[in-house]
Tab-separated table of C-alpha atoms and ligand atoms in Angstrom:
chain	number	residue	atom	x	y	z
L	15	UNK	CA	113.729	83.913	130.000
L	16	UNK	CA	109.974	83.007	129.795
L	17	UNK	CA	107.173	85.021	127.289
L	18	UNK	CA	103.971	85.150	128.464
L	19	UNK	CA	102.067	85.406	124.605
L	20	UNK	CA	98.839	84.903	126.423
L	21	UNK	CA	99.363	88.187	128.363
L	22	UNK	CA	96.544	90.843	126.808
L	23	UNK	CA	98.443	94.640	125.734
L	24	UNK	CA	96.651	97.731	125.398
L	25	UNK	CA	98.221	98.824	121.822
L	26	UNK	CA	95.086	101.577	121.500
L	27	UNK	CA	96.203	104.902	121.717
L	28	UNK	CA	99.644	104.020	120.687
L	29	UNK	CA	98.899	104.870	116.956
L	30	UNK	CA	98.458	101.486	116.166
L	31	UNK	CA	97.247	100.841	112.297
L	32	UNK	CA	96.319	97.433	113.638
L	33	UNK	CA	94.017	98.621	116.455
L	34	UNK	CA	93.763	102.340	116.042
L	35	UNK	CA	92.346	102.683	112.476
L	36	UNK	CA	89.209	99.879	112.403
L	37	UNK	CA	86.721	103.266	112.137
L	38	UNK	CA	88.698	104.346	109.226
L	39	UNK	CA	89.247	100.998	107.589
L	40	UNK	CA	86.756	98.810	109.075
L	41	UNK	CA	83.575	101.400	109.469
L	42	UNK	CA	83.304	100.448	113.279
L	43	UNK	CA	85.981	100.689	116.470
L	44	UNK	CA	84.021	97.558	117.261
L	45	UNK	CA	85.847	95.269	115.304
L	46	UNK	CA	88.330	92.700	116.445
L	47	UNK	CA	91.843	93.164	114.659
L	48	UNK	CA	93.269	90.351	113.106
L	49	UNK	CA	94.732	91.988	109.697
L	50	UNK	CA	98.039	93.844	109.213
L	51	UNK	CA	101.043	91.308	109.749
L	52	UNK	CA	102.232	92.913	112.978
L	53	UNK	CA	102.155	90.776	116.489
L	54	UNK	CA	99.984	91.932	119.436
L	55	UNK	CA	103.442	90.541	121.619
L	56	UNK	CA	105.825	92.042	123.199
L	57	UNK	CA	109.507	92.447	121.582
L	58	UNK	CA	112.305	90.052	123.272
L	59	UNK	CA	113.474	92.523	126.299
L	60	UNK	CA	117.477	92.440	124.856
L	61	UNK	CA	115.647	94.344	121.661
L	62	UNK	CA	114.055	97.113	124.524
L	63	UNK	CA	117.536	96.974	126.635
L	64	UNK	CA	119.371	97.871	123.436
L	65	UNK	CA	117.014	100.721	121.879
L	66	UNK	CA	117.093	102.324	125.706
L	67	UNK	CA	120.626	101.919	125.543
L	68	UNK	CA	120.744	104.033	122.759
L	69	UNK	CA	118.228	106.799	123.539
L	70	UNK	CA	119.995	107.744	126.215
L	71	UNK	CA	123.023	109.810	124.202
L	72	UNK	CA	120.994	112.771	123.617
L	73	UNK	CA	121.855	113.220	119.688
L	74	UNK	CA	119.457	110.910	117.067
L	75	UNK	CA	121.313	112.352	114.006
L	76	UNK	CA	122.251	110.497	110.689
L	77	UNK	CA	123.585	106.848	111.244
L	78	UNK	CA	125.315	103.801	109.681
L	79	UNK	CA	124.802	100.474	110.701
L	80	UNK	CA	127.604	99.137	113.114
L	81	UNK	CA	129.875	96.741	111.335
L	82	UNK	CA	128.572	94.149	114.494
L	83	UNK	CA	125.250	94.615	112.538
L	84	UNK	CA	126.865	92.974	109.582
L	85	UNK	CA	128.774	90.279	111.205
L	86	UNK	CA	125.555	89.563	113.174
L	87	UNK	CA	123.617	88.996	109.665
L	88	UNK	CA	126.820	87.183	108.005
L	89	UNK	CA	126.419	84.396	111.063
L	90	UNK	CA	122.601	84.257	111.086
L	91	UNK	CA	122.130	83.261	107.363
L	92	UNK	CA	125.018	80.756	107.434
L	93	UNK	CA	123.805	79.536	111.202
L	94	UNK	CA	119.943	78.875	109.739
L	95	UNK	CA	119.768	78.189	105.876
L	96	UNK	CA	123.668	77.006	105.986
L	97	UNK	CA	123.969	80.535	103.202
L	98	UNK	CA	127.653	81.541	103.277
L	99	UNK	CA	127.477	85.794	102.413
L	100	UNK	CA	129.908	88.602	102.730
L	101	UNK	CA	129.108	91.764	104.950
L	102	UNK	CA	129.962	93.969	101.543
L	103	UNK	CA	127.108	92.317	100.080
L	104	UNK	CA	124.402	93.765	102.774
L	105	UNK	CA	122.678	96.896	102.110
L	106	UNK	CA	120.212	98.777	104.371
L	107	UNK	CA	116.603	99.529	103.165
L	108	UNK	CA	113.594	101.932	105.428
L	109	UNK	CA	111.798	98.324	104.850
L	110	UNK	CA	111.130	95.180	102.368
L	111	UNK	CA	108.669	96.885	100.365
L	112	UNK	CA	110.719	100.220	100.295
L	113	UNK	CA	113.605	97.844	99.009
L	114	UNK	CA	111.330	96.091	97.059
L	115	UNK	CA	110.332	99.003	95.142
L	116	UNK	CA	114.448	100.150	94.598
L	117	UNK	CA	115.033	96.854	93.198
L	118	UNK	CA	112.352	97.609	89.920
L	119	UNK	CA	113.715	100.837	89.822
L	120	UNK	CA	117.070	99.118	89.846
L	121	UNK	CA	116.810	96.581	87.104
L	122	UNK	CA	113.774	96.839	85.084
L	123	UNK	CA	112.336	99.379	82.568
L	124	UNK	CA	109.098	101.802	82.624
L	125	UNK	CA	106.928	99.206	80.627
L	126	UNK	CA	109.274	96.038	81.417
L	127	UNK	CA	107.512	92.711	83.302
L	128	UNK	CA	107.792	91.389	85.873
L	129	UNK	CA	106.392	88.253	87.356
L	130	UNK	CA	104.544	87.502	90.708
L	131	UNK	CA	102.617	84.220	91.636
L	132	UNK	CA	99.151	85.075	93.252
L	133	UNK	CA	97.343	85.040	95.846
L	134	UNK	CA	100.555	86.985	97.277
L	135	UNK	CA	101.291	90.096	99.903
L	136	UNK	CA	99.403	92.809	97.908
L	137	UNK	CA	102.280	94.939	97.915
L	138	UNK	CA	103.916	93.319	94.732
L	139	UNK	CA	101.428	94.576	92.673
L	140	UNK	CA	102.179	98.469	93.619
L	141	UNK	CA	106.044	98.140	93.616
L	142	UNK	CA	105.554	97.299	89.755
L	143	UNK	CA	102.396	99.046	88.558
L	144	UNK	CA	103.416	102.657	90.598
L	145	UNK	CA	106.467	102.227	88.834
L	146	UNK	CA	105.226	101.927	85.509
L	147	UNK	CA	105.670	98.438	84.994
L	148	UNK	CA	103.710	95.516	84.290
L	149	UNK	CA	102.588	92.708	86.188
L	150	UNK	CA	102.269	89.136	84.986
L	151	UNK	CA	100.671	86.722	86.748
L	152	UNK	CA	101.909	82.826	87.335
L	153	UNK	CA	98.905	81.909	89.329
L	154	UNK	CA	99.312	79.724	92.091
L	155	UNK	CA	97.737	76.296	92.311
L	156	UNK	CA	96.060	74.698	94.690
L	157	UNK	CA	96.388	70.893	94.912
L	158	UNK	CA	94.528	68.979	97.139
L	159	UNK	CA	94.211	71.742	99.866
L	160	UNK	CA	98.294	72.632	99.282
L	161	UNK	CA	99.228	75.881	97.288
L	162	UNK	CA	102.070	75.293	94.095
L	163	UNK	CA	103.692	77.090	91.933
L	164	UNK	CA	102.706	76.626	88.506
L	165	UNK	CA	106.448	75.521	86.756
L	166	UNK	CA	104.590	74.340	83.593
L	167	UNK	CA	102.558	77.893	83.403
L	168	UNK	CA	105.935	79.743	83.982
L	169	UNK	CA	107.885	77.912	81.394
L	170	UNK	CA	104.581	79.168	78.930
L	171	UNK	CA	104.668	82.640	80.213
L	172	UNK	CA	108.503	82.856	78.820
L	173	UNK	CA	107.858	80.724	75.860
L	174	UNK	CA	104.984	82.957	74.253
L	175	UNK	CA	106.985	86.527	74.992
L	176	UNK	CA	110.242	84.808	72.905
L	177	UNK	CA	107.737	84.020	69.890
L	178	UNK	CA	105.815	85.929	67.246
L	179	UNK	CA	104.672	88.510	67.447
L	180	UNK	CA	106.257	89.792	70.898
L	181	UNK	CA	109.917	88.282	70.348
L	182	UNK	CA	111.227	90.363	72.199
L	183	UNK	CA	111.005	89.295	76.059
L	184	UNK	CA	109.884	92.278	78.341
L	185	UNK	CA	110.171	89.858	81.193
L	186	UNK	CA	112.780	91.142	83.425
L	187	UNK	CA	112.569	90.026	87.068
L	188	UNK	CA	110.201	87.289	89.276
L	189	UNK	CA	108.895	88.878	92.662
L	190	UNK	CA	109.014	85.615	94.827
L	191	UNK	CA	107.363	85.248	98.965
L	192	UNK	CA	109.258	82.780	100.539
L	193	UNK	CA	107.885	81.386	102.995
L	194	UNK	CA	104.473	82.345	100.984
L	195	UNK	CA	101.964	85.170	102.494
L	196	UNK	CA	99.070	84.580	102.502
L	197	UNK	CA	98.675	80.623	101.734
L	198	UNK	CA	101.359	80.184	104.420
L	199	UNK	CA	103.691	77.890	101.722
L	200	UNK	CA	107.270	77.175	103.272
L	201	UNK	CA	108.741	76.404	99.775
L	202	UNK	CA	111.171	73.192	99.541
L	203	UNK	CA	114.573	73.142	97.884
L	204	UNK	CA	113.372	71.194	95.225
L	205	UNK	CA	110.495	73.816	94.853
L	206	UNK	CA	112.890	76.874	94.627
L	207	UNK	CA	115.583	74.889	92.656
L	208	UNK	CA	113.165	74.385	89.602
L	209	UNK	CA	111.667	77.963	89.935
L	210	UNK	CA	115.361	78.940	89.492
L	211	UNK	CA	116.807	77.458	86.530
L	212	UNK	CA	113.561	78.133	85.237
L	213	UNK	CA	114.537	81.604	85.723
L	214	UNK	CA	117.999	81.240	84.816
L	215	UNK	CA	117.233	80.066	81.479
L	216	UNK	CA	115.390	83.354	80.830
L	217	UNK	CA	117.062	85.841	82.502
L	218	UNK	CA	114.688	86.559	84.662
L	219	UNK	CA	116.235	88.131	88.302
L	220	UNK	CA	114.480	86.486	91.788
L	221	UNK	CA	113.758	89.304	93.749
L	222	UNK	CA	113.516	86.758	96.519
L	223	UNK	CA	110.789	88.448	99.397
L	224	UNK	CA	112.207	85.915	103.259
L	225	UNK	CA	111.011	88.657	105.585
L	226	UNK	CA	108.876	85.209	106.872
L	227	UNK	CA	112.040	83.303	106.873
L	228	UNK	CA	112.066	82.364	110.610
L	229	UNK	CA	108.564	81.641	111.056
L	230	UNK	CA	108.084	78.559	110.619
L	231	UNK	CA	105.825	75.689	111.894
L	232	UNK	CA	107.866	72.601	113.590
L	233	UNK	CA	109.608	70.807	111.263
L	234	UNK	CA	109.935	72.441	108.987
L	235	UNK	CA	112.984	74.088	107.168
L	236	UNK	CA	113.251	77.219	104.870
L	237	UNK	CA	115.840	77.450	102.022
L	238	UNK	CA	117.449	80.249	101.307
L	239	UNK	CA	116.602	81.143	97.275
L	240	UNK	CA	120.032	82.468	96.611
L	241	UNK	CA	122.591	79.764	98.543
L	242	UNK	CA	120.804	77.250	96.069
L	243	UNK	CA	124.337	77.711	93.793
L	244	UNK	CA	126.708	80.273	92.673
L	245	UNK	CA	124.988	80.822	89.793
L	246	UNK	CA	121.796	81.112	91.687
L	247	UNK	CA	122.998	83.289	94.097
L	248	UNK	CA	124.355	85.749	90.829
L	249	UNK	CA	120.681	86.012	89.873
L	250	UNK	CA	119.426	86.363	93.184
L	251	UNK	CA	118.940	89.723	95.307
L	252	UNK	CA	117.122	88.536	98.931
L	253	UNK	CA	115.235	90.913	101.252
L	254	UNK	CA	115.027	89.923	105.016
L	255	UNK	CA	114.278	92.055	108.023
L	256	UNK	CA	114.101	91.439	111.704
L	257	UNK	CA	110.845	92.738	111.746
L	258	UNK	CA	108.533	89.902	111.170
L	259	UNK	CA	110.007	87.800	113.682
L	260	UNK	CA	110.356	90.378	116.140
L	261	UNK	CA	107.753	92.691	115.705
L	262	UNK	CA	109.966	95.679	114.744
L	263	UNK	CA	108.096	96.908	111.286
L	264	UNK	CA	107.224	100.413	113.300
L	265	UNK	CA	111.566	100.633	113.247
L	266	UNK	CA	111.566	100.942	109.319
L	267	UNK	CA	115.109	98.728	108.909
L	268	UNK	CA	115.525	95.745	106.862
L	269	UNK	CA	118.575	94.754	104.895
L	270	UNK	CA	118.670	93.244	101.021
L	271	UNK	CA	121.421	91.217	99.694
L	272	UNK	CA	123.113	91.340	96.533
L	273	UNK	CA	125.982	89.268	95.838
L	274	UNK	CA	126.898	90.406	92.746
L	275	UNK	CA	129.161	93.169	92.441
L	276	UNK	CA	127.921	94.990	89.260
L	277	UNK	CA	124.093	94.824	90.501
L	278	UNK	CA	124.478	95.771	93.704
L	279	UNK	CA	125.967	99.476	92.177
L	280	UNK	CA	123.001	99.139	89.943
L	281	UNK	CA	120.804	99.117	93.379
L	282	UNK	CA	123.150	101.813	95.123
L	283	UNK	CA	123.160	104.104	92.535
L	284	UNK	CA	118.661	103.771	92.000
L	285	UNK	CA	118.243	104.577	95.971
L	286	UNK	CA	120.516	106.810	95.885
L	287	UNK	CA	119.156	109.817	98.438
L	288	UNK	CA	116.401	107.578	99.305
L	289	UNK	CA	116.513	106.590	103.646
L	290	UNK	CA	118.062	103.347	104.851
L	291	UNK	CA	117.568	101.850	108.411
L	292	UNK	CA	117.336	104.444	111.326
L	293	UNK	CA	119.532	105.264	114.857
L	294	UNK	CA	116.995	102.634	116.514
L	295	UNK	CA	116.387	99.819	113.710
L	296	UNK	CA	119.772	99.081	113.358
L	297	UNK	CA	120.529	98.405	117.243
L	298	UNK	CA	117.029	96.877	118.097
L	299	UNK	CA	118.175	94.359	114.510
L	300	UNK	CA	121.201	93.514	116.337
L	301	UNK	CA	119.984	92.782	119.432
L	302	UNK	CA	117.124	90.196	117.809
L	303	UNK	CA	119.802	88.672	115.780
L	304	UNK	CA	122.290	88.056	118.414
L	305	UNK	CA	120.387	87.294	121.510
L	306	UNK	CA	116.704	86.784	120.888
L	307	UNK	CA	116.675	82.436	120.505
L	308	UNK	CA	114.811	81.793	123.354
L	309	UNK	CA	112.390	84.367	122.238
L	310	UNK	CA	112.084	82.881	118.540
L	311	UNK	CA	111.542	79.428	119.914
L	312	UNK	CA	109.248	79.999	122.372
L	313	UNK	CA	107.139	82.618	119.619
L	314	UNK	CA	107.249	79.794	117.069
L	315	UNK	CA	105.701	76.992	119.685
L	316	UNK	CA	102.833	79.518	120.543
L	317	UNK	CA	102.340	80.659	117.083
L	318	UNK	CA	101.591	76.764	116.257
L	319	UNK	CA	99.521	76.152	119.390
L	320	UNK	CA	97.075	78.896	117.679
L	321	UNK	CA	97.369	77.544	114.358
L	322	UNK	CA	96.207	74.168	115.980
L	323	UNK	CA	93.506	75.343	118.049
L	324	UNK	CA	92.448	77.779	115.148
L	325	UNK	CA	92.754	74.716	112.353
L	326	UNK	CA	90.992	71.972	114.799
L	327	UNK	CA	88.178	74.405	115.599
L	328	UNK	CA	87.185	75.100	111.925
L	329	UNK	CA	87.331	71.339	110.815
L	330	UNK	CA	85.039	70.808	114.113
L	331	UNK	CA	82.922	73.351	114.486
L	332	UNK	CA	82.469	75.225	111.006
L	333	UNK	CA	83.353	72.690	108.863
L	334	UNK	CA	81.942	74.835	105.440
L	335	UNK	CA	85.112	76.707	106.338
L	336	UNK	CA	88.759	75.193	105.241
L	337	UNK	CA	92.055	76.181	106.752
L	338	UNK	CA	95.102	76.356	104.103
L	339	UNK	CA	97.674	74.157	106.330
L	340	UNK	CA	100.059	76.044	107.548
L	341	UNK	CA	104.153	75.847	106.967
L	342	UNK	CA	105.585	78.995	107.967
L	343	UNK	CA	104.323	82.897	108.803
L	344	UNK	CA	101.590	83.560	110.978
L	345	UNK	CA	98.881	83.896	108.608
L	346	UNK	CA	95.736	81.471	108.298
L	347	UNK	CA	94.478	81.584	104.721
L	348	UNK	CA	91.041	80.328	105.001
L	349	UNK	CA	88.686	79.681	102.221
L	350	UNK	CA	84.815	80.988	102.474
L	351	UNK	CA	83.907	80.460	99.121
L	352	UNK	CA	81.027	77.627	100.757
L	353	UNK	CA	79.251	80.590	102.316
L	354	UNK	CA	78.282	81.657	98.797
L	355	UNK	CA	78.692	84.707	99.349
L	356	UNK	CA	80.393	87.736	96.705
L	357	UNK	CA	83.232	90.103	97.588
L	358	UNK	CA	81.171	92.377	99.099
L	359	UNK	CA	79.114	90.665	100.903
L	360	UNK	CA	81.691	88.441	102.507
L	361	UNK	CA	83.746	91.826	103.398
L	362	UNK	CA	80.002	93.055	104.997
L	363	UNK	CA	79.787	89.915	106.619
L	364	UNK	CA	82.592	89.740	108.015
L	365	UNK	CA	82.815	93.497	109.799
L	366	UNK	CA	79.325	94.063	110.603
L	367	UNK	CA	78.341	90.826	111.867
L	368	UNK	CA	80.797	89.071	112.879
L	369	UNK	CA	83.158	91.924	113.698
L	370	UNK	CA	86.290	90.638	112.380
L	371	UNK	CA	88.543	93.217	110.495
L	372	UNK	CA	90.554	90.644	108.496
L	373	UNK	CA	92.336	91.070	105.261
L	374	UNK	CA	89.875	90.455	102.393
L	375	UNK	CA	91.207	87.629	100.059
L	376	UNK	CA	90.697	89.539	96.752
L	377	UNK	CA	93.356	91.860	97.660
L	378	UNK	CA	95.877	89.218	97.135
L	379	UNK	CA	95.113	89.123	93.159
L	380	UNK	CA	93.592	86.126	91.383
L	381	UNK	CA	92.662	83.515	93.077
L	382	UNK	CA	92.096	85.101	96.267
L	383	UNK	CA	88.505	85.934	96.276
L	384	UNK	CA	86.372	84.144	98.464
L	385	UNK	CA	89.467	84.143	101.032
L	386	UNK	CA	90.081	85.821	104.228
L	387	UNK	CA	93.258	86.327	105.593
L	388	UNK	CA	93.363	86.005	109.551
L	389	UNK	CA	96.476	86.757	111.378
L	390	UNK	CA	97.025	84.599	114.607
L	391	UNK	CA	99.964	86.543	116.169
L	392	UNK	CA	98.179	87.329	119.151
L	393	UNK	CA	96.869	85.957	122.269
L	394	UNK	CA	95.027	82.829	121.940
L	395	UNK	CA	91.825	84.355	123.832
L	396	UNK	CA	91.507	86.249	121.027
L	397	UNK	CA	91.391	83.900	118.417
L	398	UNK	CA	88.979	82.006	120.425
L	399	UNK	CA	86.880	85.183	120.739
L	400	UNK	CA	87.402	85.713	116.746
L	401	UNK	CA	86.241	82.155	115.740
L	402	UNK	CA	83.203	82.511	118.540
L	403	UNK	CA	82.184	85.823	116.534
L	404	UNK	CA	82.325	83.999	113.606
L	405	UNK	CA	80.602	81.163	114.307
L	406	UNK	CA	77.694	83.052	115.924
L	407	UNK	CA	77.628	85.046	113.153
L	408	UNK	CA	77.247	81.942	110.489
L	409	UNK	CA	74.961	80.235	112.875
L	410	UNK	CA	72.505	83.799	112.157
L	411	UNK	CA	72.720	83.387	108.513
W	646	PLP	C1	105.939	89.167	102.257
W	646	PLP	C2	106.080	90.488	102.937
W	646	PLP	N1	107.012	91.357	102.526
W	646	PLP	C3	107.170	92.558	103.114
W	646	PLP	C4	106.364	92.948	104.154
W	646	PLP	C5	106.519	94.308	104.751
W	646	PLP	O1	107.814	94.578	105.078
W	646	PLP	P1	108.278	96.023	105.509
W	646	PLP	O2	107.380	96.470	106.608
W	646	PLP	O3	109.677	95.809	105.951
W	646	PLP	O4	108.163	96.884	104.308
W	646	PLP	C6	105.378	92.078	104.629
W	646	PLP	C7	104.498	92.481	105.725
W	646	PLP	O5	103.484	91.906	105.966
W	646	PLP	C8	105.230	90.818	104.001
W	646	PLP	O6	104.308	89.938	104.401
């Protein structure tokens, strides 16, 4: 069937932390939305079919996932990143960041590090510092316009924690994004390869972060981290949801995998009592797995007509603006830094005059400042009405 992604939808009033919260978070209801990573689109209809399908038995009580859940997974991840896993090896989280935040509990200490390469989905930094953990930064780079990962700065990170005076290494795990929010990074094999035996060679776990995994500009091909190798895959645990792609985050169900045996009871026994997936999730996941293609390709073709018309209209028209290029998620990452303004003032700037509410780049840890974060899942009027604001709104300075 055909999406219409230009179509406009009311989500006010539907308690809507995109739309229904700018007072609160922005200081003004008169604010265009382009911040939380949700889509202003509506879900494939076999997702909507298959939730009414199940609301109408009258009893919502506790649930396990249908074993057609798991062989729907099993086939995805060996259909698109050619990853050959085992249904035993799929576990059910209330969300990435909720599994996210099992998986420190899991296999790090109170006072143990762990790793994350910023700018990056703010997130990280709470599912180790609430925990009582430390972060350590591996900054990103940027090269020529293009965001890296710093392998050399990694290697030194390691190196200094095994010598004098430390010795003992408190790293324990690297939180990885792949694909990369916010720069928008689809990492290559050879990328994620490197970043591995890196992490091999110091024990260091991937807690590998794909909930972008099937967003992805054309052309362009994601890996999964943990089908790299068998020994890859040991050290691995990968988090992936339905609910980027989709737009199912209000359903609370995404699934982690963990192919080894021993930590996978490690991760059972840390959530233990904590909620999985839900009645709904675990149908509506299904259904997107199974029979939502023509939804994904047509999503991804829009998604890159924005990023065009978004890209082409600040190299044209506000050209003291650059656009990170774009591989994968729909996130822009654009750099203001040329407006000279400071945090504040760019965040002022931005909601009072040209009445954006965007996600402020500082958020994202070093190397983000001076960065706005714009989200282009929505119709394209929009984004034409954002970039108008904005212009006008430089054009007054
Ligand atoms: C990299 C990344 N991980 C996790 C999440 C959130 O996932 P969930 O809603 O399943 O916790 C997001 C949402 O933006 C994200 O960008």
């Amino acid at each position: 069937m055909r999406y219409d992604f230009d179509q406009l939808l009311e989500r006010r009033n539907t308690n809507c932390s995109k739309h229904d919260n700018n007072t609160v978070l922005f200081g003004s209801d008169d604010v265009l939305s382009m911040w939380v990573a949700d889509m202003d689109f509506p879900v494939p209809e076999p997702v909507v079919d298959a939730i009414k399908k199940r609301a109408e038995h009258p009893v919502y009580g506790y649930t396990f996932p249908q074993a057609s859940l798991y062989e729907a997974i099993v086939n995805r991840v060996d259909r698109l990143y050619g990853w050959k896993i085992k249904p035993e090896w799929i576990l059910f989280n209330a969300g990435v960041v909720n599994g996210l935040y099992s998986a420190v509990e899991a296999f790090t200490h109170i006072g143990d590090e762990l790793i994350i390469q910023p700018p990056v989905y703010y997130p990280f930094y709470s599912a180790i510092k609430n925990t009582g953990r430390q972060v350590v930064y591996n900054p990103l780079k940027e090269v020529n316009g293009r965001w890296e990962m710093d392998f050399e700065g990694l290697e030194k990170l390691f190196e200094v924690r095994t010598s004098f005076p430390a010795r003992t290494p408190r790293i324990k795990a690297l939180i990885l994004c792949s694909p990369h929010n916010p720069v928008g990074r689809v990492w290559t094999k050879e990328e994620l390869q490197r970043l591995a035996e890196i992490c091999l060679k110091h024990d260091c776990l991937i807690f590998s972060d794909e909930i972008h995994c099937e967003l992805l500009a054309p052309g362009v091909e994601h890996t999964a981290t943990a089908g790299l190798s068998p020994e890859v895959q040991a050290n691995t645990i990968t988090f992936m949801s339905a609910s980027k792609t989709f737009n199912l985050a209000g359903l609370a169900t995404s699934y982690v995998i963990i192919p080894d045996a021993k930590l996978r009871r490690r991760y059972m026994e840390a959530r233990a009592g904590r909620n999985s997936g839900n009645v709904f999730g675990y149908v509506a996941t299904e259904a997107a797995l199974t029979q939502c293609d023509d939804y994904l390709e047509q999503l991804r073709d829009y998604l890159y007509g924005n990023f065009k018309f978004f890209t082409e209209f600040i190299n044209t028209r506000l050209p003291q603006l650059r656009v990170a290029k774009s591989e994968g998620t729909y996130l822009a990452w654009v750099d203001m830094r040329a407006l000279g303004m400071d945090t504040l003032e760019l965040q002022r700037f931005l909601r009072e005059k040209a009445r954006l509410a965007l996600d402020d780049g500082y958020a994202f840890g070093p190397g983000g400042e001076g960065f706005q974060r714009f989200n282009l899942a929505c119709p394209r009027s929009i984004v034409k009405e954002a970039l108008e604001r904005l212009e006008k709104a430089i054009k007054e300075l």
